[in-house]
Amino acid sequence: MMFWEHNRRIDNTEGNSYHTLIIKMEDQEMQLKVKRVTDKFTESMYVLANEPSIALYRLQEHVRRSLPELVQHKTDMQSWEEQSQGAIYTVEYACSAVKSMTNSSLYFKNIDGLLRQAISLKEQMSSSQGRRKRALDSGMLKDGGEKHSSGI
């Protein structure tokens, strides 16, 4: 603003031709300023227009660097998942076995009763066989003793 006021004062004192010269100078300065602004604006637009490609390039670099590590993590996680599934299956199988065992207490009681019966029958058979054997042995001794004595 001050330059304009200064030129106005000069214009009032020296006449009309000088006023035209100052306006032309101001137009040239204005054109230079406008050119600078448009150049800066064009440069800014160029940078903004190309910025996504730079961002995509950086993103591509990042993916290229981090992808092998991510693949390794994925492989590890899949391996751990398989191991976990195996362990889960084992635990579930063991739990079902324990549940079936608690439900089978009636069967174990029946088996216990049958074993007790078998043991008592075995004892009865053993004692009756022992009596028979003793009876046979004593009968054989009588018969065997006679045979021995007559055979000599």
PDB file of C-alpha atoms in Angstrom:
ATOM      1  CA  MET A   1       0.000   0.000   0.000  1.00  0.00           C
ATOM      2  CA  MET A   2       2.763   2.362   0.806  1.00  0.00           C
ATOM      3  CA  PHE A   3       4.351   1.973  -2.633  1.00  0.00           C
ATOM      4  CA  TRP A   4       1.004   2.818  -4.223  1.00  0.00           C
ATOM      5  CA  GLU A   5       0.602   5.938  -2.077  1.00  0.00           C
ATOM      6  CA  HIS A   6       4.137   7.009  -2.865  1.00  0.00           C
ATOM      7  CA  ASN A   7       3.515   6.624  -6.596  1.00  0.00           C
ATOM      8  CA  ARG A   8       0.282   8.571  -6.303  1.00  0.00           C
ATOM      9  CA  ARG A   9       2.072  11.493  -4.772  1.00  0.00           C
ATOM     10  CA  ILE A  10       4.626  11.428  -7.532  1.00  0.00           C
ATOM     11  CA  ASP A  11       1.835  11.111 -10.072  1.00  0.00           C
ATOM     12  CA  ASN A  12       0.082  14.247  -8.754  1.00  0.00           C
ATOM     13  CA  THR A  13       3.192  16.357  -8.951  1.00  0.00           C
ATOM     14  CA  GLU A  14       4.691  15.300 -12.277  1.00  0.00           C
ATOM     15  CA  GLY A  15       1.756  14.711 -14.569  1.00  0.00           C
ATOM     16  CA  ASN A  16      -0.162  12.100 -16.463  1.00  0.00           C
ATOM     17  CA  SER A  17       2.616  10.359 -18.493  1.00  0.00           C
ATOM     18  CA  TYR A  18       4.446   9.363 -15.365  1.00  0.00           C
ATOM     19  CA  HIS A  19       1.220   7.918 -13.995  1.00  0.00           C
ATOM     20  CA  THR A  20       0.983   5.577 -16.997  1.00  0.00           C
ATOM     21  CA  LEU A  21       4.572   4.493 -16.519  1.00  0.00           C
ATOM     22  CA  ILE A  22       3.956   3.657 -12.867  1.00  0.00           C
ATOM     23  CA  ILE A  23       0.834   1.677 -13.711  1.00  0.00           C
ATOM     24  CA  LYS A  24       2.835  -0.300 -16.297  1.00  0.00           C
ATOM     25  CA  MET A  25       5.538  -0.943 -13.697  1.00  0.00           C
ATOM     26  CA  GLU A  26       2.914  -2.017 -11.212  1.00  0.00           C
ATOM     27  CA  ASP A  27       1.363  -4.302 -13.845  1.00  0.00           C
ATOM     28  CA  GLN A  28       4.742  -5.869 -14.542  1.00  0.00           C
ATOM     29  CA  GLU A  29       5.368  -6.350 -10.825  1.00  0.00           C
ATOM     30  CA  MET A  30       1.886  -7.734 -10.426  1.00  0.00           C
ATOM     31  CA  GLN A  31       2.416 -10.090 -13.345  1.00  0.00           C
ATOM     32  CA  LEU A  32       5.704 -11.221 -11.829  1.00  0.00           C
ATOM     33  CA  LYS A  33       4.015 -11.847  -8.480  1.00  0.00           C
ATOM     34  CA  VAL A  34       1.139 -13.654 -10.170  1.00  0.00           C
ATOM     35  CA  LYS A  35       3.619 -15.760 -12.139  1.00  0.00           C
ATOM     36  CA  ARG A  36       5.478 -16.666  -8.938  1.00  0.00           C
ATOM     37  CA  VAL A  37       2.219 -17.580  -7.196  1.00  0.00           C
ATOM     38  CA  THR A  38       1.017 -19.674 -10.131  1.00  0.00           C
ATOM     39  CA  ASP A  39       4.408 -21.389 -10.375  1.00  0.00           C
ATOM     40  CA  LYS A  40       4.304 -22.224  -6.660  1.00  0.00           C
ATOM     41  CA  PHE A  41       0.713 -23.380  -6.998  1.00  0.00           C
ATOM     42  CA  THR A  42       1.599 -25.562 -10.000  1.00  0.00           C
ATOM     43  CA  GLU A  43       4.543 -27.034  -8.129  1.00  0.00           C
ATOM     44  CA  SER A  44       2.339 -27.745  -5.113  1.00  0.00           C
ATOM     45  CA  MET A  45      -0.263 -29.418  -7.303  1.00  0.00           C
ATOM     46  CA  TYR A  46       2.452 -31.509  -8.965  1.00  0.00           C
ATOM     47  CA  VAL A  47       3.761 -32.616  -5.572  1.00  0.00           C
ATOM     48  CA  LEU A  48       0.242 -33.416  -4.365  1.00  0.00           C
ATOM     49  CA  ALA A  49      -0.545 -35.276  -7.566  1.00  0.00           C
ATOM     50  CA  ASN A  50       2.571 -37.409  -7.207  1.00  0.00           C
ATOM     51  CA  GLU A  51       2.346 -37.853  -3.456  1.00  0.00           C
ATOM     52  CA  PRO A  52       0.098 -40.942  -3.639  1.00  0.00           C
ATOM     53  CA  SER A  53       2.642 -42.709  -5.824  1.00  0.00           C
ATOM     54  CA  ILE A  54       5.355 -41.937  -3.289  1.00  0.00           C
ATOM     55  CA  ALA A  55       3.109 -43.176  -0.498  1.00  0.00           C
ATOM     56  CA  LEU A  56       2.357 -46.352  -2.436  1.00  0.00           C
ATOM     57  CA  TYR A  57       6.057 -46.864  -3.053  1.00  0.00           C
ATOM     58  CA  ARG A  58       6.757 -46.549   0.679  1.00  0.00           C
ATOM     59  CA  LEU A  59       3.905 -48.920   1.409  1.00  0.00           C
ATOM     60  CA  GLN A  60       5.277 -51.408  -1.105  1.00  0.00           C
ATOM     61  CA  GLU A  61       8.728 -51.183   0.510  1.00  0.00           C
ATOM     62  CA  HIS A  62       7.213 -51.772   3.929  1.00  0.00           C
ATOM     63  CA  VAL A  63       5.237 -54.792   2.723  1.00  0.00           C
ATOM     64  CA  ARG A  64       8.264 -56.244   0.972  1.00  0.00           C
ATOM     65  CA  ARG A  65      10.340 -55.936   4.159  1.00  0.00           C
ATOM     66  CA  SER A  66       7.733 -57.165   6.630  1.00  0.00           C
ATOM     67  CA  LEU A  67       6.055 -59.894   4.557  1.00  0.00           C
ATOM     68  CA  PRO A  68       8.617 -62.688   5.225  1.00  0.00           C
ATOM     69  CA  GLU A  69       8.316 -62.114   8.966  1.00  0.00           C
ATOM     70  CA  LEU A  70       4.524 -62.143   8.744  1.00  0.00           C
ATOM     71  CA  VAL A  71       4.595 -65.377   6.764  1.00  0.00           C
ATOM     72  CA  GLN A  72       6.847 -66.942   9.417  1.00  0.00           C
ATOM     73  CA  HIS A  73       4.434 -65.812  12.158  1.00  0.00           C
ATOM     74  CA  LYS A  74       1.515 -67.284  10.225  1.00  0.00           C
ATOM     75  CA  THR A  75       3.337 -70.607   9.822  1.00  0.00           C
ATOM     76  CA  ASP A  76       4.183 -70.663  13.528  1.00  0.00           C
ATOM     77  CA  MET A  77       0.591 -69.879  14.455  1.00  0.00           C
ATOM     78  CA  GLN A  78      -0.720 -72.675  12.224  1.00  0.00           C
ATOM     79  CA  SER A  79       1.719 -75.112  13.814  1.00  0.00           C
ATOM     80  CA  TRP A  80       0.673 -74.027  17.307  1.00  0.00           C
ATOM     81  CA  GLU A  81      -2.967 -74.337  16.304  1.00  0.00           C
ATOM     82  CA  GLU A  82      -2.407 -77.928  15.142  1.00  0.00           C
ATOM     83  CA  GLN A  83      -0.614 -78.777  18.389  1.00  0.00           C
ATOM     84  CA  SER A  84      -3.371 -77.125  20.389  1.00  0.00           C
ATOM     85  CA  GLN A  85      -6.063 -79.032  18.494  1.00  0.00           C
ATOM     86  CA  GLY A  86      -4.228 -82.285  19.257  1.00  0.00           C
ATOM     87  CA  ALA A  87      -3.965 -81.410  22.940  1.00  0.00           C
ATOM     88  CA  ILE A  88      -7.628 -80.383  23.056  1.00  0.00           C
ATOM     89  CA  TYR A  89      -8.640 -83.696  21.479  1.00  0.00           C
ATOM     90  CA  THR A  90      -6.536 -85.600  24.010  1.00  0.00           C
ATOM     91  CA  VAL A  91      -8.051 -83.720  26.954  1.00  0.00           C
ATOM     92  CA  GLU A  92     -11.599 -84.164  25.644  1.00  0.00           C
ATOM     93  CA  TYR A  93     -10.972 -87.880  25.126  1.00  0.00           C
ATOM     94  CA  ALA A  94      -9.571 -88.205  28.661  1.00  0.00           C
ATOM     95  CA  CYS A  95     -12.562 -86.313  30.081  1.00  0.00           C
ATOM     96  CA  SER A  96     -15.017 -88.574  28.290  1.00  0.00           C
ATOM     97  CA  ALA A  97     -13.103 -91.618  29.553  1.00  0.00           C
ATOM     98  CA  VAL A  98     -13.279 -90.347  33.125  1.00  0.00           C
ATOM     99  CA  LYS A  99     -17.011 -89.613  32.766  1.00  0.00           C
ATOM    100  CA  SER A 100     -17.650 -93.063  31.373  1.00  0.00           C
ATOM    101  CA  MET A 101     -15.658 -94.541  34.254  1.00  0.00           C
ATOM    102  CA  THR A 102     -17.803 -92.718  36.808  1.00  0.00           C
ATOM    103  CA  ASN A 103     -20.892 -93.965  35.016  1.00  0.00           C
ATOM    104  CA  SER A 104     -19.491 -97.507  35.020  1.00  0.00           C
ATOM    105  CA  SER A 105     -19.343 -97.849  38.804  1.00  0.00           C
ATOM    106  CA  LEU A 106     -22.428-100.097  38.590  1.00  0.00           C
ATOM    107  CA  TYR A 107     -20.523-102.408  36.236  1.00  0.00           C
ATOM    108  CA  PHE A 108     -17.521-102.453  38.555  1.00  0.00           C
ATOM    109  CA  LYS A 109     -19.802-103.372  41.460  1.00  0.00           C
ATOM    110  CA  ASN A 110     -21.236-106.234  39.403  1.00  0.00           C
ATOM    111  CA  ILE A 111     -17.710-107.358  38.468  1.00  0.00           C
ATOM    112  CA  ASP A 112     -16.699-107.162  42.133  1.00  0.00           C
ATOM    113  CA  GLY A 113     -19.671-109.320  43.119  1.00  0.00           C
ATOM    114  CA  LEU A 114     -18.953-111.839  40.364  1.00  0.00           C
ATOM    115  CA  LEU A 115     -15.279-112.015  41.360  1.00  0.00           C
ATOM    116  CA  ARG A 116     -16.236-112.632  44.985  1.00  0.00           C
ATOM    117  CA  GLN A 117     -18.579-115.382  43.852  1.00  0.00           C
ATOM    118  CA  ALA A 118     -15.873-116.901  41.664  1.00  0.00           C
ATOM    119  CA  ILE A 119     -13.385-116.798  44.533  1.00  0.00           C
ATOM    120  CA  SER A 120     -15.819-118.463  46.912  1.00  0.00           C
ATOM    121  CA  LEU A 121     -16.696-121.110  44.276  1.00  0.00           C
ATOM    122  CA  LYS A 122     -12.989-121.720  43.704  1.00  0.00           C
ATOM    123  CA  GLU A 123     -12.464-122.098  47.432  1.00  0.00           C
ATOM    124  CA  GLN A 124     -15.398-124.479  47.615  1.00  0.00           C
ATOM    125  CA  MET A 125     -14.081-126.454  44.663  1.00  0.00           C
ATOM    126  CA  SER A 126     -10.594-126.487  46.109  1.00  0.00           C
ATOM    127  CA  SER A 127     -11.816-127.706  49.451  1.00  0.00           C
ATOM    128  CA  SER A 128     -14.041-130.357  47.869  1.00  0.00           C
ATOM    129  CA  GLN A 129     -11.210-131.445  45.559  1.00  0.00           C
ATOM    130  CA  GLY A 130      -8.906-131.521  48.539  1.00  0.00           C
ATOM    131  CA  ARG A 131     -11.344-133.803  50.337  1.00  0.00           C
ATOM    132  CA  ARG A 132     -11.704-136.006  47.275  1.00  0.00           C
ATOM    133  CA  LYS A 133      -7.986-136.136  46.765  1.00  0.00           C
ATOM    134  CA  ARG A 134      -7.461-137.083  50.357  1.00  0.00           C
ATOM    135  CA  ALA A 135     -10.138-139.701  50.044  1.00  0.00           C
ATOM    136  CA  LEU A 136      -8.605-140.999  46.826  1.00  0.00           C
ATOM    137  CA  ASP A 137      -5.136-140.878  48.261  1.00  0.00           C
ATOM    138  CA  SER A 138      -6.191-142.764  51.294  1.00  0.00           C
ATOM    139  CA  GLY A 139      -8.036-145.262  49.033  1.00  0.00           C
ATOM    140  CA  MET A 140      -5.028-145.552  46.788  1.00  0.00           C
ATOM    141  CA  LEU A 141      -2.778-146.153  49.692  1.00  0.00           C
ATOM    142  CA  LYS A 142      -4.949-149.000  50.761  1.00  0.00           C
ATOM    143  CA  ASP A 143      -5.114-150.355  47.217  1.00  0.00           C
ATOM    144  CA  GLY A 144      -1.536-149.440  46.413  1.00  0.00           C
ATOM    145  CA  GLY A 145      -0.232-150.901  49.595  1.00  0.00           C
ATOM    146  CA  GLU A 146      -1.846-154.212  48.864  1.00  0.00           C
ATOM    147  CA  LYS A 147      -0.480-154.273  45.371  1.00  0.00           C
ATOM    148  CA  HIS A 148       2.962-153.547  46.639  1.00  0.00           C
ATOM    149  CA  SER A 149       2.889-156.152  49.217  1.00  0.00           C
ATOM    150  CA  SER A 150       1.528-158.791  46.879  1.00  0.00           C
ATOM    151  CA  GLY A 151       3.960-157.892  44.139  1.00  0.00           C
ATOM    152  CA  ILE A 152       7.054-158.443  46.215  1.00  0.00           C
TER     153      ILE A 152
END
